[in-house]
Coordinates of C-alpha atoms in Angstrom, one line a residue:
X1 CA 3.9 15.3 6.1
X2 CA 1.0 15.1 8.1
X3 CA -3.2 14.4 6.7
X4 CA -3.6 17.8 7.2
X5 CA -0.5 19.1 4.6
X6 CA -1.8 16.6 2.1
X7 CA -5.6 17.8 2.2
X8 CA -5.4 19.6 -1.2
X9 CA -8.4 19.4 -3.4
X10 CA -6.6 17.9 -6.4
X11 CA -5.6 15.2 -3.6
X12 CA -9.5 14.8 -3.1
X13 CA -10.3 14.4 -6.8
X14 CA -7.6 11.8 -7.2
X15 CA -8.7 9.7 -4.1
X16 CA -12.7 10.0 -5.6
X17 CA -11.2 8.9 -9.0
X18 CA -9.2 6.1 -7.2
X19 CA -12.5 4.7 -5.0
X20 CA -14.4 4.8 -8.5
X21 CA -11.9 1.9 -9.5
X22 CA -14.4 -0.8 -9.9
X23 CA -12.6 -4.0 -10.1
X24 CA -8.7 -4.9 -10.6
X25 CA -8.8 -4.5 -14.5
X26 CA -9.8 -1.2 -14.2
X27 CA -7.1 -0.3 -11.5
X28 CA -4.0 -1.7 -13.9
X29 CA -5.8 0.4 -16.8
X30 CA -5.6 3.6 -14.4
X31 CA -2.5 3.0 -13.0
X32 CA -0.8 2.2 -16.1
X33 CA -1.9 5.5 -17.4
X34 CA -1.7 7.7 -14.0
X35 CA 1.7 6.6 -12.8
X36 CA 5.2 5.3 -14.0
X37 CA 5.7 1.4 -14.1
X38 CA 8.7 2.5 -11.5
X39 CA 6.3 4.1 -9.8
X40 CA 3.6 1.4 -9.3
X41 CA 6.3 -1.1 -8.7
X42 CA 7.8 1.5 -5.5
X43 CA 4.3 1.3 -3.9
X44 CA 3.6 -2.3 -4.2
X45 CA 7.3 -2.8 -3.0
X46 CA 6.1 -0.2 -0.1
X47 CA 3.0 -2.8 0.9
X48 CA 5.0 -6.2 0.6
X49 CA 7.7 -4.7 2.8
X50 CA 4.9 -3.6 5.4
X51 CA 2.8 -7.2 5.0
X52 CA 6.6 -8.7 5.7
X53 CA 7.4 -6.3 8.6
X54 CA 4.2 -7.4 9.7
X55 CA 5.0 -11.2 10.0
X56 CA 8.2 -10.6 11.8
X57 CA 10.8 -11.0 8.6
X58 CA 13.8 -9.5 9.2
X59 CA 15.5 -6.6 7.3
X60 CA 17.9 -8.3 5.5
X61 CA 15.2 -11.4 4.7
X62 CA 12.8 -8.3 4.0
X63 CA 15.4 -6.6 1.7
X64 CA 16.5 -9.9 -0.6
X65 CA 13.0 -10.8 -1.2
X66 CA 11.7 -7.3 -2.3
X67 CA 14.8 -5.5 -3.1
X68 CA 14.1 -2.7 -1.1
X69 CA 16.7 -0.7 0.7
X70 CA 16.9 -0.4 4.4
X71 CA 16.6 3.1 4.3
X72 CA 12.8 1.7 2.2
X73 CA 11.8 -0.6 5.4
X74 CA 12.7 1.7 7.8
X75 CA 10.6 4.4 6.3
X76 CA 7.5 1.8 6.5
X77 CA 8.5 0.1 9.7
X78 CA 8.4 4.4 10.9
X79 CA 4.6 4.7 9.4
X80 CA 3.9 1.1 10.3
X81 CA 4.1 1.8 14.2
X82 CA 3.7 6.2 14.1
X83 CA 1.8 6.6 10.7
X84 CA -2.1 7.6 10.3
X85 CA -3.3 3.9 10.5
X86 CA -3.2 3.4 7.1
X87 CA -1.2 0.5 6.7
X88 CA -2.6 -1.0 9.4
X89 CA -6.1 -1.0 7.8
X90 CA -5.5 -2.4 4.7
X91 CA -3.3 -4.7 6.0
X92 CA -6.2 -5.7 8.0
X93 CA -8.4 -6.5 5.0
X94 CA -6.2 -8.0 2.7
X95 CA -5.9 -10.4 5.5
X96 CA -9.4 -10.8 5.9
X97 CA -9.9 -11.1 2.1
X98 CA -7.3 -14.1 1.7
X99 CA -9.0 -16.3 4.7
X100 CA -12.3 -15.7 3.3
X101 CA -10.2 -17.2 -0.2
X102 CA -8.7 -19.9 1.4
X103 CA -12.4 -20.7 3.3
X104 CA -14.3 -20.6 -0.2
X105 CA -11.8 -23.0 -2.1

């Protein structure tokens, strides 16, 4: 699925409701009401696979540390190096945001 097949207005309304999250309490309150626990554990799986694929782990290390399938870290290795950026952004920042931890302890 490309941006343009996932431009949807409902898609809009939920992306404004998710950059109205104001802090991480009020993202587990959302979440826990928006999605599935399954579902909120898939995505996080999703992002520690991508920060691992990131750092050079291999698959099988990758896959007995997250327990995702292979069939899971192929998929995000695919949007990791073809994807919209996406990954690559945030992955960006959440590196960002732990040196600027590790500077202010």
């Amino acid at each position: 699925m490309e941006l343009k097949e996932l431009k949807e207005p409902y898609i809009d309304r939920l992306f404004d409701a998710i950059l109205m999250i104001q802090n991480k309490d009020e993202c587990y309150r959302f979440f826990e009401d928006i999605c599935t626990i399954g579902e909120v554990k898939a995505l996080a799986q999703r992002l520690q696979v991508a920060e691992m694929l990131k750092a050079g782990y291999t698959y099988g290390e990758i896959a007995e540390k997250t327990g995702a399938s292979t069939a899971t870290i192929s998929r995000v290795k695919r949007y990791l190096q073809y994807g919209a950026d996406g990954y690559k952004i945030i992955l960006e920042r959440l590196e960002e945001m732990d040196k600027n931890k590790k500077n202010n302890e």
